[in-house]
């Protein structure tokens, strides 16, 4: 539960709302006991025909009689002690001490009755029926106020829980964005969605219960038990003998529920994963007629999630019978003991004092009513346990997933990032995704500023990995990446990336308009700069055919546009950011040859002012490059100018065919 209390700690910033919720819970607990104690005057009035004033007078008279009787017994015992041998005085002395304790209790009760008698005689009704009406009106008023406080408390609980979860969602969304790429790949998109959606819902439910029932129900129980203890504390202790056994059973069920909740969260992630893969690749599913396969996969994952949810429901359902059975045992035990004391008019059981004075049957009935009143909050504690266990498990998963320090992070004292103007160097780079399977092997490469270098090679040769190291999505295991002679590990990754732009083969667009997607990398750019980027990327050639021009919504992942149109928009986005280092990773692979040629002409002048890495499978793209390197299994096997490469024996056509 420790992670859950971290969420509780986050919620303490809303202390005034919490204070209001706590106040409501305390008032509800007091009113709960007040409504239960109404049974006492109702029983006295209905069964015995008394009024409040006659009841007080009756209790005073009875107390006077008890005091006189006990004083007589004390005098008799004192006289007897003086006449018996010394060895027989100890049992009589113990009995005398008990009588003196009872006399003290009777005098205290008499003093209390005499103290409240004037107030009762002045304000209480004089007849039994009006007294009953007042008791019932009091019960109605208390219940109404309690209901109003319940509504207010529920609203305050929900406010604290939802605002805290909103804060946590923002915090851990930020942490998710700061995670290194290796960690993100390991977690997976579906898991991250589960953590930031389903887990957060369980944390919200847990917090609402924590500030609501978790405080209100124990307070109600404690108030009832405190009043029961006032009637007879020893009898209450005997009634609670089953509590340790109940605590053990509830703890055992809670542990199983926690393990099941962990599995449920994993099942929810699998369902999310299936949905994402199916809907993102729905055309592939349909073209290969794999709808039935995907339905079966979804059914399998849904069935696993259902089974785990049923198991959690089973554990949750076990909690309530456990608490109810234990409550019945507790009340039954107290009934047996209390009935024996009342029938036998005893104050002791097995040598232990249960009550200083014989228990009045009506007070014993009130005692049982208070125990029953305490049993209802105990029964609701099963709901509390369920919500807290699930909320705690969700917090544990959330903090364990996003609580790790990223491997790629800014140093404590980062150096200034120079404005790139000299060179980029890869020194003795070794990098691996999996142990003992290096993707980059002892690679050395120097790229002067302003040079456009084409990187060619087959799939898995390390082209994109090299760019991942340059952008510091990953750090090399061995070696350094230098910008103008400075190791980028000594710089802030965000500052390094401010000088970079990357256009990938998979065109990434966000829900919004064409214009918003172009301006994504430079939201404060002037309109003229945006239009220049649009012209260079050739977007103006197709935007006129769109329904709302630049304000056309592109849809999810840009699905309302063609692949070529999406790629032009991402190219314009990179151009608009005016980077010093430009990475074009198959940036025109989805564009037809004629349009690609026009785009090359437009950006030819633009890339001269910056260092450009051109990853390509198209020979036509080489006309933008000054230099070409060929990668094979993470090593550079060819490095020359484009003209030298084309005049050499290097078979570019075959190389491009292999890499395509």
XYZ file of C-alpha atoms in Angstrom:
660
model
C 0.000 0.000 0.000
C 3.024 2.279 0.216
C 2.708 3.442 -3.437
C -0.943 4.296 -2.821
C 0.030 6.614 0.005
C 2.287 8.424 -2.441
C -0.880 9.214 -4.372
C -2.482 10.301 -1.098
C 0.520 12.563 -0.498
C -0.053 14.178 -3.906
C -3.670 14.841 -2.913
C -2.741 16.815 0.210
C -2.333 19.975 -1.867
C -6.158 20.125 -1.827
C -6.171 20.356 1.950
C -9.262 22.553 2.259
C -11.345 20.142 0.213
C -9.954 17.263 2.277
C -10.765 19.174 5.477
C -14.343 19.593 4.264
C -14.610 15.884 3.442
C -13.203 14.925 6.861
C -15.627 17.274 8.607
C -18.545 15.701 6.756
C -17.315 12.213 7.706
C -17.012 13.111 11.395
C -20.455 14.709 11.490
C -21.953 11.707 9.719
C -20.362 9.392 12.290
C -21.826 11.411 15.166
C -25.261 11.561 13.540
C -25.099 7.823 12.834
C -24.696 7.065 16.526
C -27.324 9.679 17.388
C -29.873 7.982 15.134
C -29.053 4.581 16.648
C -29.427 5.777 20.244
C -32.949 6.945 19.381
C -33.941 3.318 19.901
C -33.542 3.800 23.648
C -36.341 6.381 24.223
C -38.557 4.615 21.651
C -38.242 1.319 23.533
C -38.842 2.954 26.899
C -41.900 4.808 25.631
C -43.491 2.019 23.571
C -42.760 -0.855 25.952
C -43.062 0.871 29.316
C -45.246 3.947 28.635
C -42.770 6.377 30.169
C -41.868 9.964 29.356
C -38.384 11.404 29.519
C -39.156 13.105 32.841
C -40.650 9.976 34.420
C -37.739 7.900 33.182
C -35.208 10.282 34.745
C -37.135 10.293 38.027
C -37.358 6.517 37.929
C -33.604 6.201 37.407
C -32.917 8.651 40.249
C -35.142 6.713 42.620
C -33.547 3.450 41.595
C -30.069 4.924 42.065
C -30.986 6.112 45.580
C -32.185 2.613 46.402
C -29.029 1.046 44.984
C -26.822 3.472 46.904
C -28.633 2.701 50.156
C -28.484 -1.024 49.468
C -24.763 -1.007 48.665
C -24.003 1.160 51.719
C -25.825 -1.378 53.889
C -23.831 -4.216 52.332
C -20.580 -2.315 52.886
C -21.433 -1.722 56.548
C -22.274 -5.392 56.985
C -19.027 -6.506 55.371
C -17.004 -4.046 57.467
C -18.593 -5.417 60.626
C -17.974 -8.994 59.536
C -14.296 -8.317 58.792
C -13.784 -7.057 62.323
C -15.097 -10.333 63.790
C -13.292 -12.977 61.694
C -9.718 -14.244 62.099
C -7.027 -12.368 60.106
C -6.519 -15.254 57.641
C -10.198 -14.970 56.567
C -10.151 -11.224 55.958
C -8.604 -11.288 52.462
C -11.676 -12.634 50.549
C -13.933 -10.300 52.524
C -11.623 -7.345 51.834
C -11.730 -8.069 48.077
C -15.520 -8.255 48.209
C -15.588 -5.010 50.173
C -13.450 -3.293 47.522
C -15.873 -4.426 44.801
C -18.819 -3.064 46.786
C -17.066 0.276 47.248
C -16.376 0.415 43.488
C -20.031 -0.254 42.811
C -21.038 2.438 45.329
C -18.807 4.915 43.520
C -20.377 3.969 40.167
C -23.909 4.285 41.592
C -23.112 7.737 43.010
C -21.693 8.857 39.648
C -24.817 7.656 37.843
C -27.033 9.377 40.426
C -25.101 12.640 40.029
C -25.460 12.508 36.238
C -29.227 11.871 36.380
C -29.727 14.697 38.876
C -27.682 17.025 36.704
C -29.794 16.562 33.545
C -33.159 16.264 35.360
C -33.976 20.041 35.368
C -33.326 20.331 31.641
C -35.432 17.270 30.842
C -38.316 18.424 33.031
C -38.251 21.862 31.437
C -38.105 20.935 27.736
C -39.227 17.313 27.316
C -42.896 16.473 26.541
C -45.021 15.478 29.510
C -46.918 12.616 27.813
C -45.656 9.349 26.231
C -47.094 9.881 22.739
C -45.660 13.418 22.252
C -42.357 12.028 23.530
C -42.499 9.334 20.855
C -43.283 11.993 18.214
C -40.279 14.065 19.315
C -38.026 10.978 19.155
C -39.207 10.135 15.629
C -38.904 13.761 14.448
C -35.385 13.789 15.865
C -34.634 10.585 13.951
C -35.992 12.117 10.719
C -33.999 15.348 11.154
C -30.794 13.453 11.932
C -31.270 11.157 8.926
C -31.969 14.110 6.600
C -28.903 16.035 7.750
C -26.840 12.878 7.450
C -28.065 12.402 3.868
C -27.152 15.986 2.946
C -23.696 15.536 4.444
C -23.281 12.283 2.498
C -23.957 14.118 -0.781
C -21.601 16.971 0.099
C -18.942 14.519 1.250
C -19.241 12.454 -1.943
C -18.786 15.597 -4.073
C -15.721 16.657 -2.065
C -14.278 13.123 -2.229
C -14.745 13.043 -5.998
C -13.182 16.492 -6.358
C -10.054 15.500 -4.421
C -9.735 12.159 -6.222
C -10.289 13.473 -9.745
C -8.076 16.534 -9.345
C -5.316 14.368 -7.874
C -5.608 11.880 -10.726
C -5.576 14.759 -13.215
C -2.324 15.947 -11.638
C -0.864 12.429 -11.597
C -1.856 11.878 -15.215
C -0.059 15.080 -16.203
C 2.995 14.207 -14.095
C 3.340 10.708 -15.469
C 2.535 11.747 -19.009
C 5.472 14.135 -18.679
C 7.585 11.317 -17.228
C 6.537 9.096 -20.124
C 7.738 11.713 -22.600
C 11.053 11.952 -20.717
C 11.677 8.188 -20.743
C 14.531 7.034 -22.910
C 13.577 5.356 -26.153
C 14.771 1.925 -25.003
C 12.411 2.048 -22.010
C 9.485 3.204 -24.171
C 10.089 0.344 -26.601
C 10.226 -2.101 -23.704
C 6.999 -0.896 -22.074
C 4.998 -0.730 -25.279
C 2.263 1.680 -26.328
C -0.617 -0.448 -25.041
C 0.937 -0.722 -21.573
C 1.474 3.025 -21.400
C -2.128 3.629 -22.427
C -3.290 1.171 -19.736
C -1.231 2.938 -17.087
C -2.450 6.411 -18.002
C -6.113 5.446 -18.425
C -7.315 2.283 -16.676
C -4.781 2.490 -13.827
C -5.700 6.105 -13.228
C -9.377 5.177 -12.974
C -8.562 2.636 -10.263
C -6.445 5.210 -8.407
C -9.348 7.661 -8.592
C -11.736 5.045 -7.162
C -9.232 4.247 -4.427
C -8.826 7.908 -3.459
C -12.586 8.475 -3.380
C -12.972 5.506 -1.053
C -9.985 6.599 1.047
C -11.362 10.074 1.699
C -14.953 8.831 1.877
C -15.822 5.417 3.247
C -12.314 4.688 4.532
C -12.672 7.577 6.995
C -16.443 7.744 7.421
C -17.164 4.058 8.091
C -14.415 3.509 10.704
C -15.525 6.710 12.445
C -19.112 5.453 12.534
C -17.869 2.154 13.897
C -15.641 3.815 16.522
C -18.417 6.108 17.764
C -20.771 3.137 18.168
C -18.078 1.102 19.912
C -17.219 4.037 22.181
C -20.849 4.289 23.311
C -20.969 0.504 23.748
C -17.773 0.725 25.829
C -19.451 3.398 27.970
C -22.196 0.873 28.757
C -19.760 -1.992 29.424
C -16.177 -1.972 28.231
C -15.370 -5.550 29.379
C -18.462 -6.866 27.590
C -17.334 -5.053 24.454
C -13.874 -6.617 24.653
C -15.409 -10.084 24.923
C -17.567 -9.316 21.895
C -14.477 -8.450 19.846
C -12.594 -11.691 20.475
C -13.194 -12.732 16.845
C -11.543 -9.602 15.390
C -8.000 -11.117 15.009
C -9.391 -14.073 13.056
C -11.335 -11.705 10.810
C -8.265 -9.541 10.201
C -6.268 -12.616 9.175
C -8.931 -13.792 6.707
C -9.352 -10.349 5.157
C -5.566 -9.983 4.779
C -5.364 -13.373 3.063
C -8.141 -12.502 0.593
C -6.585 -9.071 -0.063
C -3.267 -10.633 -1.056
C -4.987 -12.849 -3.592
C -6.974 -9.882 -4.871
C -3.772 -7.904 -5.387
C -2.213 -10.666 -7.493
C -5.408 -10.965 -9.541
C -5.508 -7.207 -10.090
C -1.956 -7.326 -11.468
C -3.072 -9.962 -13.959
C -6.186 -7.948 -14.806
C -4.048 -4.926 -15.690
C -1.920 -7.087 -17.959
C -5.088 -8.407 -19.594
C -6.370 -4.880 -20.164
C -3.062 -4.040 -21.846
C -3.474 -7.043 -24.164
C -6.977 -5.876 -25.115
C -5.657 -2.368 -25.868
C -2.844 -3.868 -27.930
C -5.271 -5.932 -29.997
C -7.516 -2.945 -30.638
C -4.611 -0.708 -31.642
C -3.085 -3.241 -33.999
C -6.416 -4.119 -35.614
C -7.635 -0.575 -36.185
C -4.242 0.748 -37.296
C -3.902 -2.070 -39.808
C -7.557 -2.568 -40.717
C -6.781 -2.508 -44.461
C -4.218 -5.275 -44.044
C -6.709 -7.291 -42.007
C -9.337 -6.949 -44.709
C -7.144 -7.541 -47.739
C -5.981 -10.874 -46.309
C -9.452 -11.756 -44.987
C -8.148 -12.080 -41.446
C -11.212 -10.654 -39.706
C -12.005 -14.031 -38.149
C -8.452 -14.387 -36.828
C -8.539 -10.938 -35.262
C -11.967 -11.619 -33.771
C -10.613 -14.822 -32.229
C -7.582 -12.995 -30.851
C -9.774 -10.284 -29.397
C -12.150 -12.886 -27.963
C -9.234 -14.749 -26.371
C -7.857 -11.599 -24.721
C -11.324 -10.455 -23.682
C -12.057 -13.893 -22.213
C -8.830 -13.791 -20.188
C -9.736 -10.332 -18.905
C -13.255 -11.530 -18.093
C -11.943 -14.542 -16.166
C -9.686 -12.358 -14.078
C -12.472 -9.856 -13.430
C -14.709 -12.709 -12.234
C -11.944 -13.925 -9.926
C -11.596 -10.429 -8.463
C -15.371 -10.306 -8.037
C -15.160 -13.643 -6.214
C -12.561 -12.331 -3.775
C -14.551 -9.137 -3.342
C -17.719 -11.134 -2.643
C -15.892 -13.232 -0.044
C -15.027 -10.173 2.002
C -18.629 -9.262 2.726
C -19.761 -12.697 4.048
C -16.609 -12.895 6.157
C -17.340 -9.577 7.831
C -21.053 -10.368 8.233
C -20.431 -13.810 9.784
C -17.859 -12.358 12.159
C -20.296 -9.577 13.101
C -23.031 -12.111 13.863
C -20.597 -14.167 15.963
C -19.566 -11.050 17.853
C -23.150 -9.960 18.559
C -24.205 -13.518 19.468
C -21.342 -13.776 21.935
C -22.302 -10.495 23.563
C -25.983 -11.570 23.706
C -25.080 -14.787 25.533
C -22.873 -12.991 28.049
C -25.251 -10.067 28.528
C -28.340 -12.251 28.863
C -26.603 -14.335 31.519
C -25.662 -11.207 33.498
C -29.179 -9.732 33.278
C -30.977 -12.972 34.175
C -28.628 -13.782 37.054
C -28.313 -10.099 38.075
C -24.544 -10.552 38.109
C -21.767 -8.035 37.576
C -18.944 -10.603 37.136
C -18.206 -13.471 34.764
C -15.503 -16.039 35.511
C -14.156 -13.717 38.171
C -13.903 -10.714 35.827
C -15.983 -7.611 36.422
C -18.188 -6.917 33.419
C -20.145 -3.991 34.888
C -19.874 -2.061 38.160
C -23.652 -2.305 38.520
C -26.129 -4.904 37.245
C -26.878 -4.201 33.587
C -30.329 -2.785 32.888
C -32.191 -4.800 30.169
C -32.943 -1.627 28.231
C -29.287 -0.577 28.342
C -28.317 -4.052 27.218
C -30.682 -3.713 24.265
C -29.035 -0.371 23.451
C -25.647 -2.100 23.691
C -26.739 -4.693 21.127
C -28.132 -1.963 18.892
C -24.801 -0.145 19.009
C -22.983 -3.345 18.099
C -25.347 -3.777 15.173
C -24.671 -0.148 14.234
C -20.928 -0.892 14.284
C -21.467 -4.024 12.183
C -22.822 -2.067 9.211
C -19.588 -0.033 8.759
C -17.624 -3.260 9.222
C -19.612 -4.829 6.394
C -18.826 -1.838 4.154
C -15.150 -2.220 4.968
C -15.080 -5.022 2.381
C -15.759 -2.443 -0.337
C -13.018 -0.280 1.125
C -10.507 -3.133 1.061
C -11.322 -3.904 -2.575
C -10.945 -0.307 -3.754
C -7.759 0.301 -1.763
C -6.122 -2.932 -2.936
C -6.931 -2.172 -6.574
C -5.860 1.458 -6.210
C -2.644 0.411 -4.477
C -1.857 -2.136 -7.190
C -2.463 0.478 -9.888
C -0.153 2.939 -8.091
C 2.492 0.253 -7.704
C 2.429 -0.487 -11.438
C 2.397 3.182 -12.348
C 5.312 4.158 -10.123
C 7.337 1.068 -11.064
C 6.873 1.751 -14.773
C 7.542 5.471 -14.833
C 9.585 5.835 -11.658
C 12.859 4.634 -13.166
C 15.473 7.179 -14.107
C 15.925 7.460 -17.885
C 19.208 6.130 -19.235
C 19.454 9.091 -21.577
C 19.293 12.250 -19.504
C 20.901 15.634 -19.135
C 24.088 15.730 -17.039
C 24.041 17.611 -13.724
C 26.103 20.453 -15.205
C 25.458 20.427 -18.964
C 27.766 22.378 -21.201
C 26.474 24.945 -23.662
C 25.360 23.472 -26.951
C 27.336 25.181 -29.702
C 25.518 26.357 -32.799
C 26.592 23.677 -35.215
C 29.092 25.129 -37.668
C 32.104 22.764 -37.823
C 31.540 19.028 -37.950
C 29.753 15.948 -36.610
C 31.901 13.008 -35.552
C 31.164 9.409 -34.631
C 34.163 8.026 -32.719
C 34.628 4.256 -32.282
C 30.876 3.690 -31.956
C 29.636 0.317 -30.731
C 25.923 -0.087 -30.078
C 23.611 -3.038 -29.483
C 19.893 -3.444 -28.831
C 20.297 -7.041 -27.641
C 23.249 -8.480 -25.729
C 26.088 -9.760 -27.945
C 24.311 -8.644 -31.118
C 25.939 -5.318 -32.069
C 24.148 -3.194 -34.643
C 26.993 -0.661 -34.969
C 30.520 -2.101 -34.874
C 33.500 0.177 -34.163
C 32.253 2.868 -36.549
C 34.172 6.096 -37.213
C 32.722 8.881 -39.337
C 33.318 12.632 -39.676
C 30.826 14.862 -41.494
C 31.853 18.514 -42.081
C 29.241 21.232 -41.581
C 27.186 21.952 -44.699
C 27.814 18.561 -46.268
C 24.958 16.378 -47.474
C 25.851 12.761 -46.879
C 23.851 9.880 -48.284
C 23.780 6.743 -46.147
C 23.046 3.602 -48.113
C 22.789 0.009 -47.003
C 20.548 -2.969 -46.627
C 17.901 -3.401 -43.972
C 19.503 -3.857 -40.548
C 22.788 -2.315 -41.628
C 22.498 0.411 -38.944
C 21.414 3.492 -40.934
C 18.527 4.598 -38.705
C 20.369 3.452 -35.570
C 23.174 5.854 -36.414
C 20.632 8.694 -36.541
C 19.111 7.517 -33.233
C 22.546 7.980 -31.678
C 22.995 11.409 -33.239
C 19.625 12.617 -31.932
C 20.460 10.957 -28.607
C 17.403 8.754 -28.470
C 20.009 6.180 -27.452
C 23.558 6.471 -26.141
C 26.331 4.297 -27.602
C 27.704 1.551 -25.405
C 31.206 2.437 -26.534
C 32.464 5.578 -28.226
C 31.301 9.179 -28.543
C 29.144 11.349 -30.773
C 30.596 14.847 -31.122
C 29.058 18.041 -32.441
C 31.743 20.630 -33.192
C 34.166 18.688 -31.020
C 31.856 18.457 -27.974
C 30.455 15.166 -26.669
C 26.655 15.324 -26.840
C 26.482 13.319 -23.590
C 27.695 16.452 -21.846
C 24.801 18.468 -23.285
C 21.089 18.670 -22.574
C 19.304 16.338 -25.031
C 16.565 18.936 -25.558
C 19.112 21.618 -26.448
C 20.840 19.242 -28.871
C 17.560 18.406 -30.611
C 16.659 22.073 -30.985
C 19.134 22.178 -33.879
C 17.753 19.059 -35.551
C 14.823 17.970 -37.694
C 14.045 14.421 -38.792
C 11.683 13.353 -41.553
C 10.944 9.634 -41.311
C 9.510 7.215 -43.810
C 6.448 6.776 -41.582
C 4.840 10.194 -41.865
C 3.684 11.229 -38.391
C 0.757 13.632 -38.346
C -1.376 14.743 -35.422
C -5.102 15.323 -35.302
C -5.578 18.900 -36.486
C -5.379 20.946 -39.651
C -2.778 20.856 -42.409
C -1.477 24.241 -41.250
C -1.198 23.139 -37.597
C 0.779 20.051 -38.582
C 3.204 22.067 -40.665
C 3.713 24.583 -37.840
C 4.096 21.815 -35.213
C 7.892 22.179 -35.029
C 7.811 25.998 -35.017
C 4.429 27.118 -33.639
C 5.464 30.767 -33.472
C 6.823 30.990 -37.016
C 5.669 33.850 -39.191
C 3.170 33.148 -41.934
C 5.707 33.953 -44.649
C 8.103 31.317 -43.281
C 5.307 28.736 -43.268
C 4.428 29.556 -46.862
C 8.084 29.213 -47.916
C 8.226 25.760 -46.321
C 4.961 24.856 -48.057
C 6.389 25.894 -51.410
C 9.637 23.932 -50.934
C 7.754 20.766 -49.951
C 5.345 21.114 -52.868
C 2.242 21.227 -50.672
C 0.790 24.142 -52.652
C 0.376 21.761 -55.604
C -2.342 19.708 -53.890
C -3.763 21.867 -51.096
C -6.123 23.677 -53.458
C -7.965 20.397 -54.007
C -8.640 19.968 -50.276
C -12.052 20.880 -48.925
C -10.896 23.664 -46.605
C -7.400 24.304 -47.937
C -4.795 24.619 -45.204
C -7.546 24.393 -42.557
C -8.548 20.894 -43.657
C -8.582 18.364 -40.835
C -6.094 15.576 -41.554
C -7.850 12.982 -39.332
C -6.256 10.328 -37.118
C -2.636 9.808 -38.229
C -3.436 11.907 -41.305
C -5.667 9.174 -42.725
C -7.692 11.700 -44.759
C -4.618 12.412 -46.884
C -2.616 10.230 -49.245
C 0.765 8.838 -48.192
C 2.576 11.275 -50.487
C 0.622 14.252 -49.135
C 1.426 13.243 -45.572
C 5.102 12.952 -46.400
C 5.179 16.432 -47.945
C 3.608 17.894 -44.812
C 6.264 16.286 -42.596
C 8.964 17.581 -44.932
C 7.515 21.106 -44.723
C 7.446 20.789 -40.920
C 11.166 19.976 -40.894
C 12.002 22.816 -43.276
C 10.028 25.331 -41.204
C 11.980 24.461 -38.027
C 15.131 25.738 -39.829
C 17.465 23.087 -38.370
C 21.258 23.126 -38.465
C 21.167 19.334 -38.825
C 18.578 17.806 -41.147
C 17.856 14.063 -41.285
C 15.867 12.828 -44.278
C 15.066 9.153 -43.716
C 13.316 8.046 -46.925
C 11.659 11.475 -46.830
C 10.282 11.221 -50.383
C 9.719 7.459 -50.643
C 5.929 7.903 -50.952
C 6.128 10.666 -53.565
C 6.042 10.078 -57.317
C 9.218 10.577 -59.351
C 8.192 13.854 -61.007
C 7.096 15.457 -57.738
C 10.243 14.178 -56.031
C 12.391 15.838 -58.681
C 10.585 19.165 -58.153
C 11.019 18.893 -54.370
C 14.718 18.133 -54.781
C 15.123 21.292 -56.856
C 13.272 23.342 -54.203
C 15.306 22.132 -51.228
C 18.690 21.933 -52.954
C 19.580 25.480 -51.922
C 18.017 25.014 -48.458
C 20.220 22.050 -47.483
C 23.445 23.844 -48.413
C 23.166 25.898 -45.229
C 23.073 22.882 -42.943
C 24.477 19.369 -42.421
C 22.129 16.864 -44.009
C 21.929 13.110 -43.570
C 20.092 11.469 -46.448
C 19.005 7.876 -45.849
C 17.632 6.604 -49.091
C 16.842 3.553 -51.194
C 16.368 5.637 -54.344
C 19.292 6.348 -56.681
C 17.525 9.570 -57.753
C 18.052 11.026 -54.278
C 21.827 10.915 -54.685
C 21.804 14.088 -56.767
C 21.239 16.036 -53.523
C 24.259 14.411 -51.845
C 27.908 15.490 -51.799
C 29.093 12.204 -50.356
C 27.875 8.649 -50.027
C 28.719 5.980 -47.478
C 27.653 2.373 -47.595
C 26.886 0.496 -44.375
C 26.954 -3.252 -44.027
C 26.331 -4.986 -40.690
C 27.124 -1.825 -38.775
C 30.396 -1.047 -40.582
C 31.288 1.468 -43.301
C 32.331 -0.513 -46.357
C 32.441 2.400 -48.808
C 32.975 6.157 -48.363
C 33.481 8.578 -51.264
C 31.980 11.503 -53.102
C 28.924 10.717 -55.183
C 30.767 11.230 -58.464
C 33.609 8.932 -57.366
C 31.148 6.318 -56.240
C 29.245 6.420 -59.502
C 32.452 6.096 -61.536
C 33.823 3.304 -59.327
C 33.064 -0.356 -59.596
C 30.431 -0.089 -56.851
C 27.189 -1.590 -58.161
C 24.662 0.984 -56.923
C 21.734 -0.536 -58.749
C 22.310 -3.876 -57.050
C 22.932 -2.163 -53.699
C 19.689 -0.183 -53.876
C 17.805 -3.286 -54.920
C 19.058 -5.131 -51.834
C 18.252 -2.267 -49.511
C 14.776 -1.604 -50.880
